[in-house]
XYZ file of C-alpha atoms in Angstrom:
655
model
C 108.402 53.154 135.458
C 109.981 56.387 134.115
C 113.650 56.426 132.907
C 115.797 59.295 131.686
C 114.580 60.655 128.587
C 111.854 57.943 127.991
C 108.604 56.616 129.275
C 108.372 52.518 129.451
C 105.280 51.320 130.875
C 105.423 47.453 130.661
C 103.768 46.275 127.129
C 104.198 49.596 125.579
C 106.284 51.226 123.191
C 108.120 54.593 124.197
C 106.583 56.207 121.554
C 103.001 54.981 120.058
C 102.216 54.826 116.222
C 100.238 58.124 115.790
C 101.512 60.103 119.058
C 102.503 63.492 117.663
C 105.700 64.958 117.522
C 107.150 67.356 120.553
C 107.709 70.988 119.079
C 111.742 70.032 119.463
C 111.278 66.407 117.741
C 112.804 66.926 113.797
C 110.239 66.523 111.249
C 110.790 63.286 108.950
C 113.540 64.152 106.574
C 111.959 61.780 104.099
C 108.721 64.070 103.948
C 108.026 65.179 99.976
C 108.864 68.643 99.439
C 106.148 70.930 97.988
C 106.497 71.005 93.932
C 106.878 74.228 92.116
C 103.372 72.772 90.505
C 102.042 72.541 93.801
C 103.249 76.084 95.111
C 101.665 77.449 91.873
C 98.491 75.884 92.456
C 98.425 77.274 95.804
C 99.072 80.466 94.933
C 95.982 80.428 92.344
C 93.913 79.453 94.772
C 94.907 81.830 97.596
C 95.020 84.372 94.882
C 92.851 84.389 92.049
C 92.379 87.667 91.000
C 95.999 87.888 90.795
C 96.545 85.217 88.790
C 93.986 85.989 86.444
C 94.673 89.324 85.947
C 98.423 88.568 85.622
C 97.343 85.948 82.704
C 95.329 88.379 81.124
C 98.538 91.034 81.077
C 100.138 88.235 79.220
C 97.338 87.600 76.745
C 97.032 91.171 76.225
C 100.965 91.448 75.261
C 100.740 88.303 72.910
C 97.982 89.788 70.942
C 99.651 93.454 70.887
C 102.594 91.641 69.232
C 100.755 89.706 66.988
C 99.435 92.998 65.451
C 95.935 92.119 67.084
C 95.517 95.655 68.894
C 91.946 95.815 68.652
C 91.192 92.614 70.002
C 93.520 93.359 72.906
C 91.854 96.394 73.850
C 88.337 95.237 73.567
C 89.504 92.071 75.766
C 91.316 94.214 78.548
C 88.634 96.602 78.701
C 85.977 94.165 79.054
C 87.816 92.315 81.999
C 88.460 95.769 83.616
C 84.600 96.270 83.521
C 83.857 93.090 84.921
C 86.486 93.748 87.850
C 85.152 97.334 88.237
C 81.451 95.871 88.539
C 82.167 93.472 91.090
C 83.983 95.914 93.047
C 81.585 98.078 92.942
C 79.012 95.964 94.233
C 80.976 95.400 97.740
C 81.946 99.364 97.688
C 78.596 100.462 97.333
C 77.460 97.900 100.409
C 80.469 99.706 102.367
C 79.303 103.433 101.632
C 75.651 101.949 102.852
C 77.182 101.069 106.071
C 78.909 104.400 106.233
C 82.054 103.607 105.287
C 83.943 105.466 102.550
C 86.888 103.362 101.633
C 89.962 104.300 99.197
C 88.418 101.663 96.998
C 86.233 104.240 95.536
C 89.524 106.349 93.614
C 90.449 102.680 92.495
C 87.334 102.181 90.612
C 87.688 105.858 89.504
C 91.093 105.103 88.076
C 90.052 101.687 86.137
C 87.084 103.730 84.822
C 89.230 106.471 83.704
C 91.627 104.396 82.070
C 89.312 102.551 80.304
C 87.227 105.385 78.898
C 90.586 107.110 77.335
C 91.907 103.798 76.077
C 94.792 103.052 78.347
C 93.623 99.308 78.782
C 97.219 98.235 79.716
C 97.022 100.797 82.459
C 93.546 99.460 83.787
C 94.970 96.188 83.860
C 97.931 97.527 85.827
C 95.408 99.007 88.405
C 93.672 96.037 88.648
C 96.671 94.004 89.486
C 98.089 96.426 92.065
C 94.498 96.344 93.817
C 94.566 92.284 93.813
C 98.457 92.287 94.554
C 97.723 94.748 97.398
C 95.620 92.251 98.903
C 97.948 89.536 98.282
C 100.695 91.750 100.127
C 98.000 92.246 103.062
C 97.219 88.604 103.662
C 101.083 87.770 103.757
C 101.824 90.600 105.832
C 99.229 89.922 108.290
C 100.325 85.981 108.028
C 103.842 86.725 108.971
C 102.433 89.388 111.628
C 100.483 86.872 113.312
C 103.218 84.081 113.563
C 103.423 84.403 117.189
C 99.816 84.335 117.864
C 98.820 81.506 115.557
C 101.802 79.650 116.952
C 99.993 79.459 120.512
C 96.879 78.151 118.651
C 98.884 75.443 116.343
C 100.575 74.290 119.692
C 97.795 73.395 121.717
C 98.067 69.968 123.159
C 95.687 67.297 121.968
C 96.273 64.168 123.934
C 97.132 63.191 127.446
C 99.243 60.140 128.661
C 97.522 59.015 131.332
C 98.029 56.168 133.998
C 95.593 53.587 134.173
C 95.566 50.248 135.705
C 99.284 48.823 136.460
C 100.910 52.003 135.379
C 100.132 50.996 131.638
C 99.979 54.671 129.602
C 96.913 55.534 127.887
C 96.700 57.985 125.016
C 93.741 60.086 125.926
C 91.960 63.138 124.441
C 92.432 66.445 126.924
C 89.135 67.017 127.182
C 88.617 64.010 128.687
C 91.283 64.404 131.539
C 89.632 65.538 134.974
C 91.382 66.833 138.055
C 92.790 63.850 139.892
C 94.067 62.072 136.869
C 97.979 61.065 137.107
C 99.483 62.007 133.370
C 103.281 61.385 132.296
C 104.921 63.978 130.060
C 107.635 62.680 128.015
C 110.507 64.731 126.917
C 109.999 67.835 124.888
C 106.079 67.395 125.160
C 103.728 69.996 125.948
C 102.220 69.920 129.355
C 98.417 69.140 128.227
C 96.646 70.331 131.611
C 97.375 72.590 134.747
C 98.500 70.211 137.395
C 101.131 69.492 140.392
C 104.445 67.600 139.873
C 104.950 64.581 141.307
C 108.299 63.523 140.306
C 110.896 65.280 142.279
C 112.114 67.517 139.927
C 111.491 69.095 136.300
C 112.819 71.308 134.017
C 110.285 73.527 132.096
C 110.390 75.797 129.067
C 107.673 78.413 130.000
C 108.543 80.991 127.102
C 105.413 80.357 125.255
C 103.515 81.319 128.137
C 105.531 84.022 129.801
C 108.150 85.151 127.694
C 110.877 83.839 129.965
C 113.426 82.483 127.947
C 115.523 80.377 130.409
C 114.109 77.090 131.700
C 112.457 76.871 135.104
C 113.231 74.516 137.436
C 109.739 72.772 139.193
C 110.009 70.614 142.296
C 107.519 68.247 143.548
C 104.507 69.684 144.677
C 104.883 72.694 142.119
C 102.259 73.701 139.881
C 102.794 72.964 136.414
C 101.049 75.082 133.509
C 99.611 73.367 130.420
C 101.511 74.682 127.455
C 104.560 74.761 129.100
C 107.276 72.491 127.282
C 109.052 69.654 129.500
C 112.608 69.093 129.293
C 114.828 66.159 128.893
C 113.224 63.819 131.222
C 109.919 62.275 131.587
C 108.076 63.388 134.714
C 104.818 62.475 136.261
C 102.149 65.077 137.254
C 98.447 64.701 138.784
C 95.930 67.102 136.872
C 94.513 69.886 138.962
C 92.007 71.437 136.130
C 90.418 70.110 132.992
C 91.809 71.360 129.658
C 89.468 74.361 129.258
C 90.043 75.577 132.400
C 93.798 75.359 132.031
C 96.306 78.515 131.314
C 97.039 77.481 127.928
C 92.984 77.522 127.131
C 92.818 80.779 128.576
C 95.789 82.279 126.428
C 93.984 80.540 123.263
C 90.804 82.498 123.969
C 92.872 85.682 124.677
C 94.945 85.436 121.443
C 91.545 84.563 119.313
C 89.881 87.665 120.568
C 92.826 89.775 119.895
C 93.429 88.698 116.397
C 90.132 89.313 115.420
C 89.768 92.787 116.665
C 90.301 96.478 114.574
C 92.235 99.208 115.914
C 90.384 102.741 116.128
C 93.716 104.139 114.338
C 92.664 102.016 111.515
C 89.169 103.425 111.386
C 90.574 106.837 111.650
C 92.728 105.713 108.655
C 89.375 104.906 106.854
C 88.543 108.533 107.010
C 91.298 110.009 105.378
C 89.713 108.305 102.395
C 87.289 111.130 102.145
C 89.769 114.444 101.763
C 91.977 112.310 99.863
C 89.523 111.460 97.469
C 88.393 114.539 97.375
C 91.960 116.169 96.695
C 92.549 113.371 94.087
C 89.347 114.417 91.708
C 90.338 118.190 91.968
C 93.999 117.488 90.991
C 92.857 115.387 87.863
C 89.997 118.033 86.979
C 92.699 120.796 87.098
C 95.011 119.208 84.929
C 92.155 118.641 82.288
C 91.220 121.998 82.259
C 94.895 123.346 82.129
C 95.662 120.731 79.432
C 92.523 119.694 77.430
C 93.545 116.538 77.605
C 90.929 113.757 79.024
C 94.146 111.179 79.390
C 95.455 113.555 82.266
C 92.293 111.963 84.295
C 93.768 108.702 84.257
C 97.279 109.488 84.785
C 96.289 111.222 87.766
C 93.917 108.896 89.244
C 96.354 105.966 88.529
C 99.027 107.136 90.887
C 95.941 108.154 93.519
C 94.997 104.740 94.026
C 96.487 103.758 97.365
C 93.811 100.755 98.000
C 96.501 98.955 99.828
C 98.017 102.021 101.203
C 96.086 102.412 104.602
C 96.704 98.275 104.686
C 99.975 99.150 106.520
C 97.770 100.650 109.755
C 96.023 97.079 110.539
C 99.496 95.206 109.634
C 101.368 97.774 111.768
C 98.711 96.882 114.943
C 98.653 93.039 114.476
C 102.343 93.192 114.170
C 102.096 95.139 117.473
C 100.238 92.442 119.295
C 102.148 89.533 117.867
C 105.580 91.491 119.556
C 103.395 91.917 122.947
C 102.741 88.122 122.722
C 106.185 87.164 122.041
C 107.322 89.141 125.444
C 104.266 87.277 127.246
C 101.814 90.562 127.194
C 98.367 89.258 125.686
C 96.628 92.243 124.187
C 93.244 91.586 123.916
C 92.031 94.203 121.320
C 94.324 95.803 119.057
C 92.645 99.221 119.679
C 94.050 98.987 123.457
C 97.497 99.768 121.799
C 96.436 103.293 120.756
C 95.050 103.864 124.143
C 98.473 102.549 125.695
C 100.526 104.975 123.385
C 98.358 108.115 124.701
C 97.967 107.006 128.130
C 98.271 109.652 131.155
C 97.750 108.224 134.170
C 98.360 104.852 135.755
C 97.030 103.672 138.901
C 97.930 100.557 140.717
C 96.832 98.062 143.144
C 98.689 97.027 146.110
C 98.731 93.435 146.679
C 100.020 91.184 144.098
C 100.523 94.114 142.008
C 103.248 96.372 143.469
C 103.981 93.677 146.001
C 104.840 90.533 145.545
C 101.379 89.386 147.307
C 103.109 86.788 149.556
C 104.492 88.052 152.809
C 108.123 87.378 153.687
C 109.971 87.427 156.742
C 111.304 90.701 158.089
C 112.879 90.132 161.201
C 112.405 87.938 164.420
C 111.672 89.781 167.797
C 112.865 87.638 170.725
C 111.040 88.151 174.192
C 113.503 89.086 176.967
C 112.362 86.458 178.942
C 112.557 82.710 178.355
C 114.448 79.903 178.923
C 116.743 80.004 181.985
C 115.738 83.810 182.371
C 117.149 84.515 178.803
C 115.763 85.142 175.374
C 115.368 82.433 172.991
C 117.865 82.495 169.899
C 116.194 84.195 167.091
C 117.015 81.259 164.636
C 115.241 78.870 167.733
C 112.465 80.419 167.385
C 112.069 80.605 163.485
C 113.166 76.414 163.704
C 110.435 75.848 166.137
C 107.986 78.024 164.319
C 108.405 76.546 160.813
C 108.342 72.807 162.434
C 105.229 73.567 163.855
C 103.923 75.336 160.583
C 104.264 72.192 158.604
C 101.265 70.985 159.963
C 99.266 74.606 159.560
C 96.992 75.508 156.966
C 97.487 79.392 157.670
C 98.263 81.421 154.937
C 101.606 82.221 156.229
C 102.801 79.010 156.874
C 104.568 78.655 153.968
C 106.108 81.985 154.123
C 107.516 80.986 157.838
C 108.962 77.400 156.427
C 110.367 78.999 153.465
C 112.220 81.587 155.787
C 113.768 78.930 157.783
C 114.827 77.461 154.543
C 116.579 80.083 153.420
C 118.477 80.686 156.547
C 119.741 76.609 156.373
C 117.419 75.581 159.438
C 116.591 72.025 159.520
C 113.012 71.195 160.659
C 112.346 69.240 163.422
C 110.337 66.200 163.763
C 106.775 66.662 164.985
C 104.988 64.143 167.254
C 101.862 65.717 167.830
C 100.061 68.560 166.446
C 96.759 70.211 166.409
C 95.518 72.952 164.523
C 92.842 75.877 166.236
C 90.731 77.031 163.016
C 91.906 80.282 161.479
C 94.010 81.026 164.802
C 97.105 79.061 164.700
C 98.707 75.582 165.189
C 99.786 73.822 168.427
C 102.750 71.134 167.931
C 105.388 69.277 169.827
C 108.562 69.394 167.817
C 111.521 67.620 169.301
C 110.560 67.505 172.757
C 109.339 71.289 172.697
C 105.719 72.374 172.726
C 105.119 75.271 170.195
C 102.551 77.392 169.491
C 102.282 79.858 166.612
C 99.735 82.003 165.218
C 97.434 85.126 166.165
C 97.977 87.177 169.254
C 94.503 85.500 170.789
C 95.761 82.108 170.544
C 99.445 82.824 171.797
C 98.105 84.882 174.723
C 95.866 82.279 175.887
C 98.134 79.399 175.879
C 101.343 81.218 177.516
C 102.354 83.464 179.860
C 104.679 86.587 179.706
C 102.770 87.670 176.356
C 103.400 90.971 175.179
C 102.408 92.967 171.876
C 105.010 92.993 169.099
C 106.438 96.206 167.762
C 105.196 96.503 164.102
C 105.460 99.290 161.154
C 102.827 100.366 158.734
C 103.387 97.242 156.159
C 104.219 94.645 158.834
C 102.269 91.915 160.693
C 103.321 89.665 163.501
C 103.107 85.748 163.988
C 103.595 85.008 167.205
C 105.263 81.937 169.114
C 105.148 80.537 172.359
C 107.566 77.506 173.361
C 106.827 75.471 176.477
C 103.790 77.821 177.795
C 105.942 80.904 177.824
C 105.770 83.497 175.253
C 108.957 83.274 172.994
C 108.746 86.297 170.704
C 107.133 87.413 167.223
C 107.766 86.572 163.301
C 107.675 89.957 161.748
C 106.498 89.464 158.411
C 105.882 92.173 155.488
C 104.643 91.874 151.807
C 107.141 93.797 150.160
C 107.408 96.133 147.226
C 108.408 94.503 144.203
C 112.061 95.114 143.244
C 111.431 96.239 139.731
C 108.364 98.718 141.107
C 109.995 102.031 141.226
C 112.085 101.441 137.938
C 109.211 100.557 136.279
C 107.493 103.652 137.404
C 110.307 105.559 136.436
C 109.966 104.213 133.172
C 106.469 105.093 132.742
C 107.331 108.300 133.577
C 109.472 108.698 130.680
C 106.890 107.325 128.621
C 104.779 110.227 129.270
C 102.780 108.943 132.209
C 103.098 111.812 134.567
C 100.099 110.616 136.802
C 100.274 107.738 139.275
C 97.605 106.519 141.689
C 97.368 103.819 144.401
C 94.098 102.141 145.105
C 93.920 99.710 147.808
C 91.877 98.071 150.455
C 94.304 98.123 152.954
C 94.822 100.389 155.453
C 95.940 103.823 155.205
C 99.238 103.405 157.026
C 100.164 100.513 154.871
C 99.249 102.031 151.976
C 100.820 105.006 152.290
C 104.247 103.337 153.066
C 104.209 100.989 149.993
C 103.336 104.312 147.762
C 106.207 106.080 149.434
C 108.846 103.189 148.550
C 107.172 103.156 145.127
C 107.331 106.984 144.622
C 103.589 107.253 144.135
C 102.064 110.902 144.985
C 98.389 109.639 145.285
C 96.605 107.071 147.506
C 93.236 106.005 148.282
C 93.241 103.358 151.363
C 90.068 101.093 152.682
C 88.584 101.129 149.166
C 85.536 98.719 148.305
C 85.813 97.728 144.582
C 82.715 100.500 144.009
C 85.640 102.940 145.457
C 88.004 102.129 143.002
C 85.733 102.325 139.877
C 84.780 105.673 141.065
C 88.318 107.166 141.907
C 89.004 106.054 138.483
C 86.102 107.457 136.904
C 87.046 110.719 138.684
C 90.661 110.950 137.156
C 91.080 113.816 134.892
C 94.267 113.118 133.004
C 93.092 110.398 130.680
C 93.392 107.449 129.301
C 93.586 106.037 132.694
C 95.805 102.142 132.954
C 94.877 100.355 135.779
C 97.034 97.399 136.968
C 95.521 94.967 139.224
C 95.246 91.202 139.911
C 92.457 89.942 142.165
C 88.841 89.169 141.799
C 87.952 92.848 143.577
C 89.904 94.599 141.042
C 87.871 93.052 137.935
C 85.496 96.031 138.190
C 88.172 98.752 137.998
C 90.003 97.047 135.254
C 86.672 96.892 133.108
C 85.944 100.763 133.965
C 89.522 101.767 132.914
C 90.507 102.903 129.589
C 93.021 100.250 129.466
C 92.995 97.434 132.265
C 96.202 95.459 132.670
C 95.970 92.232 135.019
C 98.887 90.483 136.363
C 97.459 87.087 135.258
C 100.806 84.906 135.861
C 98.625 83.614 139.318
C 96.092 86.337 139.457
C 92.568 85.621 139.542
C 90.549 84.618 135.951
C 87.638 87.386 136.815
C 90.567 90.143 136.342
C 91.975 88.708 133.447
C 88.715 88.118 131.687
C 87.663 92.011 132.552
C 90.964 93.354 131.393
C 92.330 94.622 128.322
C 96.023 93.505 128.902
C 97.029 90.466 130.617
C 100.864 90.004 131.779
C 101.312 86.127 131.562
C 104.706 86.723 133.514
C 105.082 87.574 137.328
C 107.031 90.799 136.236
C 105.693 94.327 136.979
C 107.843 95.704 134.690
C 105.948 94.083 131.623
C 103.574 96.893 132.126
C 106.317 99.295 130.972
C 106.893 97.203 128.151
C 103.259 97.063 126.870
C 103.309 100.856 126.827
C 106.373 100.910 125.086
C 105.061 98.506 122.188
C 101.859 100.547 121.967
C 103.923 103.625 121.346
C 106.114 102.096 118.820
C 103.116 100.412 117.018
C 101.073 103.763 116.756
C 103.994 105.609 115.848
C 104.883 103.071 113.054
C 100.902 103.022 111.709
C 100.787 106.951 111.422
C 104.217 106.788 109.574
C 103.099 104.370 107.147
C 99.906 106.498 106.630
C 101.319 109.678 106.240
C 104.125 108.354 104.110
C 101.983 106.444 101.698
C 99.610 109.453 101.208
C 102.610 111.956 101.060
C 104.253 110.178 98.334
C 101.051 109.759 96.411
C 100.088 113.500 96.374
C 103.824 113.847 95.125
C 103.067 111.543 92.118
C 99.763 113.359 91.667
C 101.491 116.666 91.062
C 104.078 115.160 88.656
C 101.258 113.163 86.798
C 99.380 116.599 86.335
C 102.121 117.934 84.205
C 101.961 114.747 82.093
C 105.165 113.146 82.506
C 104.208 110.127 83.900
C 102.123 107.649 81.617
C 99.438 105.763 82.825
C 100.904 102.545 83.126
C 104.021 103.739 84.635
C 102.095 105.634 87.210
C 100.470 102.389 88.056
C 103.474 100.592 88.850
C 104.822 103.467 91.022
C 101.923 103.582 92.938
C 102.440 100.096 93.554
C 105.801 100.265 94.924
C 104.494 103.434 97.269
C 101.892 100.682 98.695
C 104.485 97.506 99.010
C 106.887 100.079 100.927
C 104.146 101.285 103.391
C 103.034 97.520 104.024
C 106.633 96.800 104.630
C 107.153 99.883 106.949
C 104.085 98.475 108.911
C 105.798 95.294 109.588
C 108.578 97.406 111.278
C 106.283 96.904 114.531
C 107.121 93.083 114.794
C 110.327 94.046 116.249
C 109.000 96.158 119.460
C 111.198 97.889 121.610
C 114.686 96.793 122.607
C 114.712 94.472 125.824
C 115.702 96.265 128.873
C 119.235 95.287 129.692
C 119.329 93.515 133.369
């Protein structure tokens, strides 16, 4: 049996030994903390070159203090040569692959400092290089926190009901559709499934970015990865773990985390002119002063090996920020395309519209009971009562419309469904026919076509053999559609287009409401692909949700899938998947792209600018080699920290 906050199947404890704590449950307060020695060992394992170089600096200092200057020089120089040689091997491999990295300058700086006897500066340069890599690891770890948390929180086990309602802790890989599961308070929903309990409160923030709890009722879909509220609930599995929502997100996140952005490759290409400029300035300083030490002084401050690390850090931070907002960006290079986007193309159904028709009006026939028309509310009540036994795609919308108007559904004593046409039922003593025009016309008298406008469709109703009226349904424009289009325009997307397989009249009506100028209706999937290929103002962002949108999403410069309830094919072929059923997230994705690229470029140019300034001063001889190496480390740190600003992203728009 299930009681509030606890699951107490007969013969089993509420929390069996070995069961993982839910994400909101406190950790064991008696768990020992990591000691300082343990943290030190972990640091050495993670960053061995930093640790060894730091030790070499200490030993060199002790030797100098003891008057053993020659031993200090030989030891430090030998260590620097070994590090440079090992670095040279990896640098040579990169050069063979056509990648000229900024490491070239670092090796030149180490070699020049050893050559002129500035062995302390050589050690500082090595410490700077290894420390920069440690900073990169730390920064990327912080930037990827939101993405990694999705993987860390993946459910491992499910509580499956066995014989006699006894719960069995089962690996989620063994759960199959139809299994009845129990989700305890604060636990993750292990697989997608149908709620069997009367109600549930779910935290779906890790899936959708929605911070408020979502209320679910019996029969609703529960998404894997949601966090249950304070009461245990029962559910019926509707998919395996591999086919569930959480696994889809994990797959998308893993793909995003392993990508490399075009701007980062562009930053690598800055290494060629920057290296040439540094060598020119170092050579000029040597020629003007006649002192070879000037070469080392200039090259040391021109060694921004971790400098351009700020760009990938910014991009990873941007994808992390997007994931936190319910937007999965599968390839970090997509952020640059979003930032430069000039055209946005939209599908209609399920994208600009909700994809679920709602009742617009009820048109009552002028004839009917006792020579007068049946009350519209009565027509809706009878139709909704009959639709309880229909599998028609509009049945749920009709029933929902009656519920919104507080109309009580009547008892049904007999119901017959006419496949794809409608349903005939006896509701509260009245014989009701609901469905398409052909069915209602054949089973009633006085039939007349309903007056519908573009974007509307009619569900016809007959009562006791006489035509009673029609329910006029429409798939309305999303409430946030116009504002989203306006925000995209402010972000630099000047051209918009609607591509749909619907009729021209319906498409034109929705486009006019949304403020879209260009419309192409009656499109097959290949027509959409051709239309996007013909757009001149690029990059092109395509937003869709259905299986038929998968080809055009893949063909666009940036494909954005409304993945909250869209087809898996669309999500897999898109570059961006919006996990919340919220069109405004399209504009948020573009905002994050623009901010991330801006932060990356500022980091690149700030680092290069500061390095050039330091080189100019070093040419005069006013910056000793050791001091220059330390100053360059501060430049690298500043640019990496600047790259982390992309973690914050644009501020959420207030409601």
